[in-house]
Every structure is written in C-alpha cells, then in structure tokens.
Coordinates of C-alpha atoms in Angstrom, one line a residue:
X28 CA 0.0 0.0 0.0
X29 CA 1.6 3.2 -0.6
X30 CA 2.7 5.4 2.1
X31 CA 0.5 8.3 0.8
X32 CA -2.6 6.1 0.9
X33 CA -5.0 7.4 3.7
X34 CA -5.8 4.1 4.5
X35 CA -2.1 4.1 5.7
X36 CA -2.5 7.0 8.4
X37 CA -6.1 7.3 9.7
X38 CA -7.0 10.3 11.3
X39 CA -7.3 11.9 14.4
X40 CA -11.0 12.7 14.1
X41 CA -13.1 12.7 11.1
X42 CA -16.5 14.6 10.6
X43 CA -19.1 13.1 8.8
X44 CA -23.3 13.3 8.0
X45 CA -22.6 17.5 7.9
X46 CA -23.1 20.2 5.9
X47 CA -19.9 22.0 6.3
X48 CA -19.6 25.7 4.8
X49 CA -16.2 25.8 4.6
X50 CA -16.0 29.9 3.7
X51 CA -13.6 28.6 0.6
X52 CA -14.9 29.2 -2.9
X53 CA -12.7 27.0 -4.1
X54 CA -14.8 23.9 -2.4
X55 CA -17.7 25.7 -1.0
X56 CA -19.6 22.7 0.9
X57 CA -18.6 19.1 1.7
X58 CA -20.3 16.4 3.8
X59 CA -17.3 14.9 5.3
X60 CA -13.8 16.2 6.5
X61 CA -10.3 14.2 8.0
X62 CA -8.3 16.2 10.6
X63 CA -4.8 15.0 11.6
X64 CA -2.3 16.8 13.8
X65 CA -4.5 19.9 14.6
X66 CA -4.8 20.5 10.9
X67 CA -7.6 19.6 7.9
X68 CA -5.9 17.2 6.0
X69 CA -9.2 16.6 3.8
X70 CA -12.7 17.2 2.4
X71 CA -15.2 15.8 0.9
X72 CA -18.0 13.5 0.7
X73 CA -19.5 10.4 3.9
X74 CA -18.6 7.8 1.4
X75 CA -15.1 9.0 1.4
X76 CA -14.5 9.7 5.1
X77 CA -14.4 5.8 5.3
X78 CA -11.0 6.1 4.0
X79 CA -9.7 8.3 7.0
X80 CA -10.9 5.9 9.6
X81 CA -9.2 3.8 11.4
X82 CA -9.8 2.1 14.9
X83 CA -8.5 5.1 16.5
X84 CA -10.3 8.0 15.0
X85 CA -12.6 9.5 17.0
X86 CA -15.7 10.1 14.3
X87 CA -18.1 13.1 15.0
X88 CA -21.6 12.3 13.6
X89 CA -23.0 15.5 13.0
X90 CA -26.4 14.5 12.1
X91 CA -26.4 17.0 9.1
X92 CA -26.0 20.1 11.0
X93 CA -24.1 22.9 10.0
X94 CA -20.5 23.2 10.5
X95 CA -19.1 26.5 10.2
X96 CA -15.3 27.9 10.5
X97 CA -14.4 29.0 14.4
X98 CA -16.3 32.2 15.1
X99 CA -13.0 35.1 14.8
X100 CA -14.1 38.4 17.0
X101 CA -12.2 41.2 15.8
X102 CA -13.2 42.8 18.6
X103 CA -13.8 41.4 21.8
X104 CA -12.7 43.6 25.2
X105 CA -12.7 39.6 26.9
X106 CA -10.4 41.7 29.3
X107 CA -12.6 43.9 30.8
X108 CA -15.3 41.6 30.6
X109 CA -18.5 41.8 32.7
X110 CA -17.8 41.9 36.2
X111 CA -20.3 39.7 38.3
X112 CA -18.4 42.1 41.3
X113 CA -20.3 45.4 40.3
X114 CA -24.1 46.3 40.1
X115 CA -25.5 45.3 36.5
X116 CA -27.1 48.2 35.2
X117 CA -27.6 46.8 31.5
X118 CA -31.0 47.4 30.3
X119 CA -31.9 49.9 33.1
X120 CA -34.0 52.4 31.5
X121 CA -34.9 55.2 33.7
X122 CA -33.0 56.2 36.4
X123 CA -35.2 55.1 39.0
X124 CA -34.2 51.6 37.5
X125 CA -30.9 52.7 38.2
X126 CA -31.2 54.2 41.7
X127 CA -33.8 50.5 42.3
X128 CA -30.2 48.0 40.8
X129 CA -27.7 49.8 43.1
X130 CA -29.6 49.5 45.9
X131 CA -30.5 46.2 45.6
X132 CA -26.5 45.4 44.8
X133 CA -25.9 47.6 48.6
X134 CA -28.2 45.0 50.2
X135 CA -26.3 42.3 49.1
X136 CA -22.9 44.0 49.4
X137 CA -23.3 46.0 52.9
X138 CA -19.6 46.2 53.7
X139 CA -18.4 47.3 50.7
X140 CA -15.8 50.2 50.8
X141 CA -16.9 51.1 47.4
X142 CA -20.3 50.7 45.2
X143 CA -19.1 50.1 41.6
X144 CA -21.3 49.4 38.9
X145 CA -21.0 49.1 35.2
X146 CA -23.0 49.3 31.5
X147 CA -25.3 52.3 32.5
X148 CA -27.0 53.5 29.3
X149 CA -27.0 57.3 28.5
X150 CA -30.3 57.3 27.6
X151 CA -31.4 56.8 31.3
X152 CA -31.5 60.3 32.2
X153 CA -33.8 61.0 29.0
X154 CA -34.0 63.9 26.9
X155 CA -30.3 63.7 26.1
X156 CA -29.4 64.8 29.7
X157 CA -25.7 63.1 30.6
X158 CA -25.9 62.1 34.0
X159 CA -24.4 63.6 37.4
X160 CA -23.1 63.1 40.8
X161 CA -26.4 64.1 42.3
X162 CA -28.3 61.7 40.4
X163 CA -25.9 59.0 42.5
X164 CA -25.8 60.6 46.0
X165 CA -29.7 59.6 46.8
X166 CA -29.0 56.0 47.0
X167 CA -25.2 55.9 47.4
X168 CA -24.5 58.4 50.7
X169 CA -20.9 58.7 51.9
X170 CA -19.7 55.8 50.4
X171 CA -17.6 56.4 47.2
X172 CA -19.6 55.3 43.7
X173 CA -17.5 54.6 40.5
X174 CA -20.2 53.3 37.9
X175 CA -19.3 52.6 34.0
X176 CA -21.2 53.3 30.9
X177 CA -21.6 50.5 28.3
X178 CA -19.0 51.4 26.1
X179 CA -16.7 52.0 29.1
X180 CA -16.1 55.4 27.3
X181 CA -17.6 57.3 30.5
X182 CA -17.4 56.8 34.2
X183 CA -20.0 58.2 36.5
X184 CA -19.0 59.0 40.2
X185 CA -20.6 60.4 43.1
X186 CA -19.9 63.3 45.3
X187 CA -18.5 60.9 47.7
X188 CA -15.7 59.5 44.8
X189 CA -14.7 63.3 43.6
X190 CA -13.8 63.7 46.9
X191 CA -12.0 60.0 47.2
X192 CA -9.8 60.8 43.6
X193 CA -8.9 64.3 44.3
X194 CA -11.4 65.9 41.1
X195 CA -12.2 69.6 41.6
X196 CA -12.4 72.4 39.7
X197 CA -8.8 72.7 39.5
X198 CA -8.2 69.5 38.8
X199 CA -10.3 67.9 35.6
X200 CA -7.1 66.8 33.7
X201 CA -6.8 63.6 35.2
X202 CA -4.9 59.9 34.7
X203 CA -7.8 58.2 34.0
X204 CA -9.9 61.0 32.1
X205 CA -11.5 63.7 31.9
X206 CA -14.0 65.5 34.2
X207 CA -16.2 66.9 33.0
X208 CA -17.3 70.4 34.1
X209 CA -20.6 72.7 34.9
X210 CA -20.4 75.5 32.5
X211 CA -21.6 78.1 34.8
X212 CA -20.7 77.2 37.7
X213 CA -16.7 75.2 36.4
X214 CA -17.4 72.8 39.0
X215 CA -17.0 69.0 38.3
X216 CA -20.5 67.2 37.6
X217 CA -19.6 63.7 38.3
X218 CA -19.1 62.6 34.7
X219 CA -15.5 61.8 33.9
X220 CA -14.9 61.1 29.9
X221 CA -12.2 60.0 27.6
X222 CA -12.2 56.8 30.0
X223 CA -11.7 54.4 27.5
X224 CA -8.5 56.3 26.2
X225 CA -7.1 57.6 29.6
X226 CA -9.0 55.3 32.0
X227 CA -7.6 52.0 29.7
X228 CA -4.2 53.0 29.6
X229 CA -1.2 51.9 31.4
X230 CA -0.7 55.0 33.6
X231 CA -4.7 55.7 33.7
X232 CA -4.9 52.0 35.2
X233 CA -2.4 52.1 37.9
X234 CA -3.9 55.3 38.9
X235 CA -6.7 53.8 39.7
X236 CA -5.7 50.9 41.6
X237 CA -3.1 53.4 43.9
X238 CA -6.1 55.0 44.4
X239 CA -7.9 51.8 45.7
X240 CA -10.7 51.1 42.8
X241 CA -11.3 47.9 43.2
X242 CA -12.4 47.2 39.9
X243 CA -9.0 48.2 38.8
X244 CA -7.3 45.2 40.7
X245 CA -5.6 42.7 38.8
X246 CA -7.6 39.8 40.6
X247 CA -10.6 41.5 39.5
X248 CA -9.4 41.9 35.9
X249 CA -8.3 38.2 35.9
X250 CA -12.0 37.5 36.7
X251 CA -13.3 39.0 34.5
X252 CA -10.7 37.8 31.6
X253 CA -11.3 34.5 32.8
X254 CA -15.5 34.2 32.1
X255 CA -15.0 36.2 29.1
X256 CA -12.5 33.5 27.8
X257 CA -14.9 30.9 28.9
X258 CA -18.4 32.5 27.0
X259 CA -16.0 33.3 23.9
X260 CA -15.6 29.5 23.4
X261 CA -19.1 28.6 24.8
X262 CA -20.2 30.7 21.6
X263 CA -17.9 28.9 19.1
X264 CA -15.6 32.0 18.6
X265 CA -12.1 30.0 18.4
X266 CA -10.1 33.3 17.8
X267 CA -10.2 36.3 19.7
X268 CA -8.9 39.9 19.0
X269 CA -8.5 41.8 21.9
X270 CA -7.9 45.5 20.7
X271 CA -6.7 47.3 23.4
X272 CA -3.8 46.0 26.2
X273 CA -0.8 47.4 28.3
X274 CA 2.5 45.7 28.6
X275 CA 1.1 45.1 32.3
X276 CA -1.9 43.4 31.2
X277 CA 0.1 40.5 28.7
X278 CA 0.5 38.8 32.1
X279 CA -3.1 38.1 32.3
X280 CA -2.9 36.1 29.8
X281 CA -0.2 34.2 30.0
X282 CA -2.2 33.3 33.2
X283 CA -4.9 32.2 31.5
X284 CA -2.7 29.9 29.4
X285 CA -0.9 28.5 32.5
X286 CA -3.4 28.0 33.7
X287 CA -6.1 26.2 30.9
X288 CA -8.3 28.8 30.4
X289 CA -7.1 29.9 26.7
X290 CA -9.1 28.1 25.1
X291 CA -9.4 30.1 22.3
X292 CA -6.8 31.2 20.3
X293 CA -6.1 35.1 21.1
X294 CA -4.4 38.2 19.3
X295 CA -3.7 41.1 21.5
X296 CA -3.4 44.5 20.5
X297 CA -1.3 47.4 22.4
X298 CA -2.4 50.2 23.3
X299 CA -0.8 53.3 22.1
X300 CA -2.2 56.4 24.3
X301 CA -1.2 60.1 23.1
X302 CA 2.7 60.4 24.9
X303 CA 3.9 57.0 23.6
X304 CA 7.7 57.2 23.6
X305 CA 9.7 55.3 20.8
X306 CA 11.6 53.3 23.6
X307 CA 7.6 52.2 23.9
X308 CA 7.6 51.1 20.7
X309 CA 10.5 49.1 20.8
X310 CA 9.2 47.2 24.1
X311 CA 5.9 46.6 21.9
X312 CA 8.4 45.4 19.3
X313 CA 9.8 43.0 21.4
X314 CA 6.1 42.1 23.2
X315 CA 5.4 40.8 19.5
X316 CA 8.7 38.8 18.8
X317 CA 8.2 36.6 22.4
X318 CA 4.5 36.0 22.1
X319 CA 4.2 35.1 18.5
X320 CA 3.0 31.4 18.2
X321 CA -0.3 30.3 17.4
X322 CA -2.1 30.4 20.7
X323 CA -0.5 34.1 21.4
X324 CA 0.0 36.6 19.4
X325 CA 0.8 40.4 20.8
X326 CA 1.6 43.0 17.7
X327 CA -0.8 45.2 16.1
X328 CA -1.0 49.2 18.1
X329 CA -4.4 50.4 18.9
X330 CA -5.2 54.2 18.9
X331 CA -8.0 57.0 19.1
X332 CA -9.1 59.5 16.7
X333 CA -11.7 60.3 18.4
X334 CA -14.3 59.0 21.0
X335 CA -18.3 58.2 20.8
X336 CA -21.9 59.9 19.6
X337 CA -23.8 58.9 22.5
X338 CA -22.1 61.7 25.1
X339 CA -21.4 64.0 21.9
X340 CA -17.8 63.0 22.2
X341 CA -17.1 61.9 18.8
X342 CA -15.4 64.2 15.5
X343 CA -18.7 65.2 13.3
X344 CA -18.3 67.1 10.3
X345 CA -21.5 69.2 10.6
X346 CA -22.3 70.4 14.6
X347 CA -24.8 67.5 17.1
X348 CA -28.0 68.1 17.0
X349 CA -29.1 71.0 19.6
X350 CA -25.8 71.7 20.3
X351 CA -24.9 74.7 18.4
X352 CA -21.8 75.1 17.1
X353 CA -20.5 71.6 19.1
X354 CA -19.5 68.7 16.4
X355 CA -16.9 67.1 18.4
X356 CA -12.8 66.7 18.9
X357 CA -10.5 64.5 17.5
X358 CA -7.6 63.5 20.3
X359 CA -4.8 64.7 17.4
X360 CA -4.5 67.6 15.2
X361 CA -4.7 65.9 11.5
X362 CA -1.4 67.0 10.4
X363 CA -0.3 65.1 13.5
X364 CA -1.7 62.8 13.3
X365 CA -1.2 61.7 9.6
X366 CA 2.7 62.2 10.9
X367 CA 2.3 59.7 13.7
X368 CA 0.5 56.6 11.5
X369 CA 3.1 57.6 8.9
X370 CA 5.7 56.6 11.2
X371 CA 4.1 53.8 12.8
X372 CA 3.7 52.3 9.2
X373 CA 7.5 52.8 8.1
X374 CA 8.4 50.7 11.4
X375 CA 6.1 48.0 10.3
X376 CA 3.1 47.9 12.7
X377 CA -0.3 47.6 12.0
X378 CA -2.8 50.0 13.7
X379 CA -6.2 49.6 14.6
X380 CA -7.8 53.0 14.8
X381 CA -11.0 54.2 16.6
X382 CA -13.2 56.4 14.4
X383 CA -17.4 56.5 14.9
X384 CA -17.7 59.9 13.8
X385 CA -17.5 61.3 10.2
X386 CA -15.0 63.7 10.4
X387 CA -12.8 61.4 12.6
X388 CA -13.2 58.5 10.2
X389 CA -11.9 60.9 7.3
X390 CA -8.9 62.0 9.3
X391 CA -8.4 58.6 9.9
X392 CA -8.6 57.6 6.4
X393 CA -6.8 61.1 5.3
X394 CA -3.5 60.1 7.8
X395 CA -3.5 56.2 5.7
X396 CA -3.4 58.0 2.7
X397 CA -0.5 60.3 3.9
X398 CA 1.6 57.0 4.9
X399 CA 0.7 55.3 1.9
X400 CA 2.1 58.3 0.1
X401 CA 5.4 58.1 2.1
X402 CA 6.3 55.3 2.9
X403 CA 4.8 53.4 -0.7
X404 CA 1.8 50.7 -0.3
X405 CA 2.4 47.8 1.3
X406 CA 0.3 44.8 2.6
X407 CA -0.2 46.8 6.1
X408 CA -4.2 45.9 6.2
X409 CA -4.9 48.9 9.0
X410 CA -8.4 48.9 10.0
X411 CA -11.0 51.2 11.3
X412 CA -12.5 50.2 14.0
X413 CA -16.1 51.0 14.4
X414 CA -16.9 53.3 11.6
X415 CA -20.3 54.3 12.6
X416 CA -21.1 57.2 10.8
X417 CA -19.5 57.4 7.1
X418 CA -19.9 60.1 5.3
X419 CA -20.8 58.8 1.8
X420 CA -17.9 60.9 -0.1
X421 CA -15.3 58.4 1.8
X422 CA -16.9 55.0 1.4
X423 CA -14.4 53.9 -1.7
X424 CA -11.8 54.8 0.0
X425 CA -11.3 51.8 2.4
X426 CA -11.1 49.5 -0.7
X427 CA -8.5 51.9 -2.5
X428 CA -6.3 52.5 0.6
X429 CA -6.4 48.6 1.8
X430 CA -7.7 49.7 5.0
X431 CA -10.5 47.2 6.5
X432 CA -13.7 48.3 8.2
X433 CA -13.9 46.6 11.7
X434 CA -17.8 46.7 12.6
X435 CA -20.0 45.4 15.1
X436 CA -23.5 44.7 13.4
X437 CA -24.9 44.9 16.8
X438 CA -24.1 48.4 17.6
X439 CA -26.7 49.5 14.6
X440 CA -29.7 47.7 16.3
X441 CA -32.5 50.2 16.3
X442 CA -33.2 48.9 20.0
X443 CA -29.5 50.5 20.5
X444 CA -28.6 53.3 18.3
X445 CA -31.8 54.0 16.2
X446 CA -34.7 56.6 16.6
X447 CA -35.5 58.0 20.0
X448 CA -32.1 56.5 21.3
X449 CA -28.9 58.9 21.7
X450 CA -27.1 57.9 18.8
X451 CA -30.1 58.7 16.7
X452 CA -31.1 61.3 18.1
X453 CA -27.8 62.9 18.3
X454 CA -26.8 62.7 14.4
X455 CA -30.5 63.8 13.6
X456 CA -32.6 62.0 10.7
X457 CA -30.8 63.7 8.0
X458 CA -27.5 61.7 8.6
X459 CA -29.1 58.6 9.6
X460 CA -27.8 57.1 6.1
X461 CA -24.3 57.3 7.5
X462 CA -24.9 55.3 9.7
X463 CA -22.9 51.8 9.8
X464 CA -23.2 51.4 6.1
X465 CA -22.3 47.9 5.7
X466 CA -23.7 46.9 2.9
X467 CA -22.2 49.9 0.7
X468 CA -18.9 49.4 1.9
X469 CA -19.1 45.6 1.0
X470 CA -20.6 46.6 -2.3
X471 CA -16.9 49.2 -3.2
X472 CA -15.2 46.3 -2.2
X473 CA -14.2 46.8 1.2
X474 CA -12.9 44.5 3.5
X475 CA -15.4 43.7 6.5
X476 CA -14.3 42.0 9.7
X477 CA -17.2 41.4 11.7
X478 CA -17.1 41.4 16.0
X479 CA -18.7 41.9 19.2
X480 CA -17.1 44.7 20.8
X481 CA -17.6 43.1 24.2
X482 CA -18.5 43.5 26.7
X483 CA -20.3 47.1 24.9
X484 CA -22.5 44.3 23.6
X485 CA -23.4 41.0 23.6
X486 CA -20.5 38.5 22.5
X487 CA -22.6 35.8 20.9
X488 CA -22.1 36.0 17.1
X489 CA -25.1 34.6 16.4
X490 CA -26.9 38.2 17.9
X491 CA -24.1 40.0 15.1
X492 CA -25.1 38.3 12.4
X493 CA -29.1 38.3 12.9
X494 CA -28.3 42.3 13.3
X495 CA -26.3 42.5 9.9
X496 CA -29.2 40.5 8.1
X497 CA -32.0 42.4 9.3
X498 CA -30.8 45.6 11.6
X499 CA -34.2 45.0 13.7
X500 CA -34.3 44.7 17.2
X501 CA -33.2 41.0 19.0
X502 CA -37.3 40.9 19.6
X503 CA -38.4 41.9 16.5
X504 CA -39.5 45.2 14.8
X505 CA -39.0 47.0 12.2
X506 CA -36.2 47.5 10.4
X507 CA -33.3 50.9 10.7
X508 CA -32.0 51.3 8.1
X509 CA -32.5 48.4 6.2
X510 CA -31.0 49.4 2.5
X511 CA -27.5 48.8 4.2
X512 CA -28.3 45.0 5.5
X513 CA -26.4 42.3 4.1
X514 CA -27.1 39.0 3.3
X515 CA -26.3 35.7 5.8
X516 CA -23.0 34.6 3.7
X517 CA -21.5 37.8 4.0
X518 CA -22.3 38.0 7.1
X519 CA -20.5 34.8 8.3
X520 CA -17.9 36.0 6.3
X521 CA -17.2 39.0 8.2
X522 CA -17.0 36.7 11.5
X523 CA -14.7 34.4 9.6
X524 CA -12.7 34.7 6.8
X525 CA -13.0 38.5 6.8
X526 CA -11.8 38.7 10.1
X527 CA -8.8 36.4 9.4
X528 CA -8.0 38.7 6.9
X529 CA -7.9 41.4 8.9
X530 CA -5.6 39.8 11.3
X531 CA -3.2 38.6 9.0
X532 CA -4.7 34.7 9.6
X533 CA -6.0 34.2 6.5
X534 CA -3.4 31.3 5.8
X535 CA -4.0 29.5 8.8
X536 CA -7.8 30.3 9.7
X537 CA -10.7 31.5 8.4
X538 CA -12.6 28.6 6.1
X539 CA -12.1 25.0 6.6
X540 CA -9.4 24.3 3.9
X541 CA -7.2 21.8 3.1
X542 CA -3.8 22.8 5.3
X543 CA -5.7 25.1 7.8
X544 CA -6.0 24.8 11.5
X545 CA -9.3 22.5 12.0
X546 CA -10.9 25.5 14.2
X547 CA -14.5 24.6 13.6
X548 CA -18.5 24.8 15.2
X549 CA -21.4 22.3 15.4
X550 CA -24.8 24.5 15.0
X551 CA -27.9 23.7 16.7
X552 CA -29.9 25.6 13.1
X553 CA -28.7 25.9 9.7
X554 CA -28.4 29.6 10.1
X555 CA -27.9 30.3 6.0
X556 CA -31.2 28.5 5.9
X557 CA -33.8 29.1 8.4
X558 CA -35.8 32.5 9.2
X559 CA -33.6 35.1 10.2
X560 CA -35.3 35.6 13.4
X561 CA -34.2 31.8 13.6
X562 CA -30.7 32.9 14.0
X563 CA -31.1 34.7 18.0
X564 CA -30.6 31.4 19.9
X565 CA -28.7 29.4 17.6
X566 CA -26.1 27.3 19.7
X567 CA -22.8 25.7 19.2
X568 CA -23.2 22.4 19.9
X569 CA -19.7 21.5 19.0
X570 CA -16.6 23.8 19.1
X571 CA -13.2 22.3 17.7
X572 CA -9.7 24.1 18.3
X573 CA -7.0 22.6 16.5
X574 CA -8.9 19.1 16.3
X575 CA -9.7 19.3 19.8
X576 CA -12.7 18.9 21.4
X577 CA -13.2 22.0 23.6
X578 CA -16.8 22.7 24.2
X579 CA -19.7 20.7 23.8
X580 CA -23.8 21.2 24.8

C-alpha cells in the first residue's frame, strides 16, 4: 500500500453526515472532513470519510447540522469583561431603574468600601441629559460610587468619589480622564470622559488601583478575563482579537494559558495612548517577537481619533443636534496625526484605529493615505474600527487605501442606536444614512471583519449576524435602516474569513481548507437557511480548536 494512501495513516478525528460551509470558494460545501495533527488534511463526501478511519479515530456524527469555521471576533474587550463584582445596570431604562439596581447590589454588598457598577445607558437620564453626581448621592451616601457606561467610554461618580480621587475644579485633567465640568458654575458634575483612552491606559490604570478602585485590581481583571474567555468559546468563537492592552496586562494572559483557560486562540493589541515614547515602541516590538506562536500573538498598536456619539464626544463634520456650534474633537490635530501613522507604518506595525464619527473617520482615512504616500503601499491591512457614521464621499476609500472596516453589526440595532435613542437622536434624521453602512462598503469592495465589541455588547455571534441580516431589534421590529443589511453569507464571512484577513490569519484560519487549522463549530440551526429571526438562539453544539474537542452542549 503506498505510504500516501490514507488508509495508511487514519486520522485523528473525522467529521461526517454535515453540511460544512467551509467559507472557501474554491470547495464551497462538503459532507465529510479528515483532521490529523491539529490540521484539515481533507474534504469531501460520507462515502469517502471511510477512507480516514481507522480504529482510533474519534468520528463526530453530526447528524447534518451545520458546520461553520471557528467564530473570529475582531473585537472582543474579553479583558474587561463583565464583572459579576459590580451592580448590573444593562437594560436599566430610567434612572429610578438605576437608583432601584444599586440599591438592591448595597443590600447584598453591605460592607463594601466602594459601590461600583457598570454598563449604564446614557439614555437613562432622558432627553439627552448626561448624568451627574447628584443623580448618584440619593442612593449611594458617603460611600464612594465609580459606575461605568456600556462602552466603558464614560465613568460616573458620586460626590462621595470626587472627593476620594482628588477631582475639583482645579483638577479635571486627570490619569484616567476627563472631568467633566458645569459650564456656569466650572465645578465637576460627576461625569468623567475619555475613560476608555485615559481610564484603559497603562498610567490611567495604575492610577486607579493606587487610588484603591477595586475594579482596577488585577484579581478582578483576571476575573473578568477568565469568564469572558470561557463564554467566547461557549459561543464557538475560536479566535479572539483583543484590541486594546498594556505591557502590564500581557500577564493576564499568560495566566490564562498556564493555567487552561485559553481556550481560544487570542491576538492582543497594544495600546498606544497620546505620549507613547519610541523606547515604547521598541518594548511593543519585542512584546510581539516573544508572544508570537499560534495560541499568542501580541503586535498590532491600537489608537484613538476620536471618541463616541452617544455623550457628543465623537469628530462630526457638521455640529450634534441641539448643540450649536458643538461637532466634536479629534484627540490629534490631522497633520499630527497623519505624521504619527506615517511613522508607525514605516516601522512595520499595523494600527487599529477608533473612528465612529464622520469627520474622525476621514482624518483617519486622510492620515493612511498620507503613509501610503510616504512610505509606498504595502500589505499593512490597517483597519477602522467601528466606523459608525461614514460620510458617503469616503466609502471607496477603504477598498483603495487597503484599510479594513472593523464593525459590530450589533451596535446598529434600532433597540441600541436607532430613533429615539442617543445615537439617533444625536446625528439627527438627515445623517441617519451614515450610519454603519455595511452593505455599501461591502458593495466598493471593502474588506469587512465582523465582532462583538464586548462587553459594549453582547458576544454571541449569532446576535451579530441576525443584526447584519435584518438591523431590527433582537425581539423583533421593524427594520433601521435596512437598504444597508447584508445577506447571511456575507455576514458569516465578516466573523470568519474577513476577520482572518484582517488579522493577517487568513493562511492558517478563516474557512475549513485543506492545510488550515481545524478550528471549527457544530450549530444547533442551519443559520444560511432558516428564518432570520431563527438565527437569535442558535447554539454551538460542538466547538473544535485545532482538532480538539473544547466545548460541547
């Protein structure tokens, strides 16, 4: 028999009775697949799988469900988590809801030395009001009360907390952000913004825990990396991007791999906050060259442009809505900061840039262009992260300049950012076509990679997809904006292959190809097949890293 006969070497485990998408147009569906040594070693048809099998090949039966490539978020915050620690304030609508959650977490917590709480939504307060310290101190007292929005791009503290971290009128320029200030009166109001790019930061962070947050601990952020870690796999997602890391906070994972909770497969992102030194860039440098294998991988630099809609934070091009003149900063002059992601480019990294609103997505696309022009083209696939509200005038752009659009369907629910919530109501009706135009940027040939954004929202990617198919509400409704929907394919695609792509992974991950890692799911639905509303409570049965069983329901 010859030595290249499979009959010769069984394999490891061997699929069969599926209906396997494998994402690869070159062999678009098979029934069968062989997986030896972590790796897909063939596809193809039940009659043929007999050829892989030997009396030691463990043979998954899926019953013709669908099998699907390993979920890859492109954007998954699995280290700061949800934090079973602080009051749960997700889907509080009012702030009596609010004020009825923390009080309930006080009864339960009576000791504690601080009330923390996390994933208020702006729209609490109503009519666009952004919340205060006084809306706190009924239900909070003398005890200090650090609370977090659900994009962690605002913190909310009471009187009680000013006092604790030293915020006054003469001191709003903080570590960890920004306080925000009364404009008649130039006294703090309790909300303190630019969290997520001072708050997330090396020196913001240790701020906070010399200052005795306890959510700032690393036990606590080992927590909450450690459930994250667990629901990403629990949801099939075998790859995870997490955008936005210290040097400091590389340890927590390496944790998490001694210690057999990296399950999935993980690429880390470092943060690079306004200041960063080019002896910072060489540690980052190094970062990359010791965690570079297929379970780890540190490299690509995350930065701002600019910050969110909701609090009126992010770069517009034309003023808010009701805010006169008001359309929002951008954290870098252009000219800068073209300069920067110019030089950032001739060393080699790739950079993941924040952008939501118009003006900061065209700077961000503007300072590409500029290191394009320098330094020559090269394969650098930069992305834009977010890319909420594109002005229409830059939509070809992405495709010409290489840059990929990282998007998270979910943010463009109606029941999250459509009419009568913030977002909406913020841009006003006549920019609502702006807003997370999907299915135009696919249509110029962009490059979409698909992701959660957790913990901002939820991680499944089954609650993604059903958004980018239908952009209605997880219980039904109608429809925002539906012209810019895409269909199911591309939508997988995005949380596959496009987000390979994205990540340079496209060789290894991505679709179930010949050579490629055997990262793989088991549905509970067909989900290219049944109702859209289907989709919502779609499970992975079976998740498969590197031929491993790793999660099974």
């Amino acid at each position: 028999m010859s030595p290249h006969d499979p009959a010769a070497t069984p394999a490891d485990l061997v699929v069969r009775g599926a209906r396997i998408h494998t994402v690869d147009p070159d062999l678009p569906e098979a029934q069968a697949m062989a997986v030896s040594g972590g790796r897909i070693v063939w596809l193809g048809d039940d009659a043929g799988a007999a050829e892989w099998t030997g009396p030691g090949t463990r043979v998954l039966d899926a019953a013709g469900k669908l099998v699907l490539p390993g979920f890859i978020d492109a954007h998954n915050h699995v280290r700061l988590g949800s934090d079973d620690a602080s009051a749960q304030l997700a889907g509080a609508a009012t702030l009596a809801e609010v004020h009825e959650r923390i009080l309930a977490w006080r009864r339960d917590h009576p000791d504690a030395e601080w009330i923390e709480g996390e994933a208020f939504d702006y729209a609490a307060l109503g009519g666009g009001r952004l919340p205060t310290a006084a809306d706190l101190d009924p239900v909070t007292g003398s005890t200090p009360a650090f609370v977090l929005s659900y994009d962690v791009h605002t913190a909310w503290l009471n009187t009680a907390a000013l006092h604790r971290l030293g915020i006054s009128r003469d001191r709003t320029d903080l570590p960890f952000g920004t306080a925000h200030t009364d404009p008649g009166t130039g006294e703090p109001t309790g909300l303190v913004k630019d969290f997520a790019v001072k708050g997330l930061s090396r020196d913001g962070h240790r701020a906070l825990q010399d200052l005795g947050v306890p959510w700032a601990s690393a036990e606590r952020q080992y927590r909450r990396l450690a459930k994250s870690l667990d629901d990403a796999i629990g949801y099939g997602i075998t790859t995870v991007v997490e955008p936005q890391n210290s040097l400091d906070d590389l340890a927590l994972f390496e944790r998490a791999r001694s210690e057999g909770r990296l399950a999935s497969r993980l690429v880390a992102a470092l943060f690079h906050p306004r200041g960063t030194s080019d002896a910072d860039l060489d540690d980052f440098g190094a970062a990359a060259r010791r965690h570079a294998d297929d379970r780890l991988r540190v490299g690509p630099l995350k930065l701002y442009i600019d910050d969110v809609v909701e609090p009126r934070t992010a770069a517009l091009l034309e003023p808010y809505v009701g805010c006169g003149h008001h359309r929002g900063d951008t954290y870098y002059p252009p000219e800068e900061f073209a300069e920067l992601l110019t030089k950032l480019d001739a060393r080699g990294f790739q950079c993941f840039v924040h952008a939501t609103g118009d003006r900061g997505i065209r700077v961000a696309l503007d300072a590409f262009e500029h290191a394009r022009r320098v330094n020559g083209p090269r394969d650098a696939r930069h992305q834009i992260v977010h890319v909420e509200c594109l002005d229409p005038a830059d939509t070809a752009r992405f495709a010409e300049l290489g840059v990929v659009a990282c998007m998270q369907p979910r943010h463009c629910a109606p029941d999250v950012a459509g009419p009568g919530k913030d977002w909406a109501e913020n841009v006003g009706p006549e920019r609502w076509g702006k807003a997370w135009p999907m299915r135009s940027l696919y249509e110029a040939g962009a490059r979409l990679a698909f992701s959660s954004d957790w913990n901002v929202a939820e991680m499944d990617p089954m609650t993604g997809i059903y958004t980018a198919v239908t952009r209605r509400p997880l219980t039904g409704g109608e429809p925002w904006m539906a012209e810019e929907t895409v269909d199911v394919e591309t939508a997988v695609h995005g949380y596959t292959m496009g987000s390979a792509y994205a990540n340079f992974l496209e060789d290894e991950r991505g679709s179930l190809t010949v050579g490629k890692a055997a990262d793989f799911v088991v549905l509970s639905r067909d989900i290219l097949r049944v109702p859209a509303e289907d989709i919502p409570g779609t499970v992975a049965e079976t998740v498969v890293v590197g031929g491993e069983l790793v999660s099974t329901r």
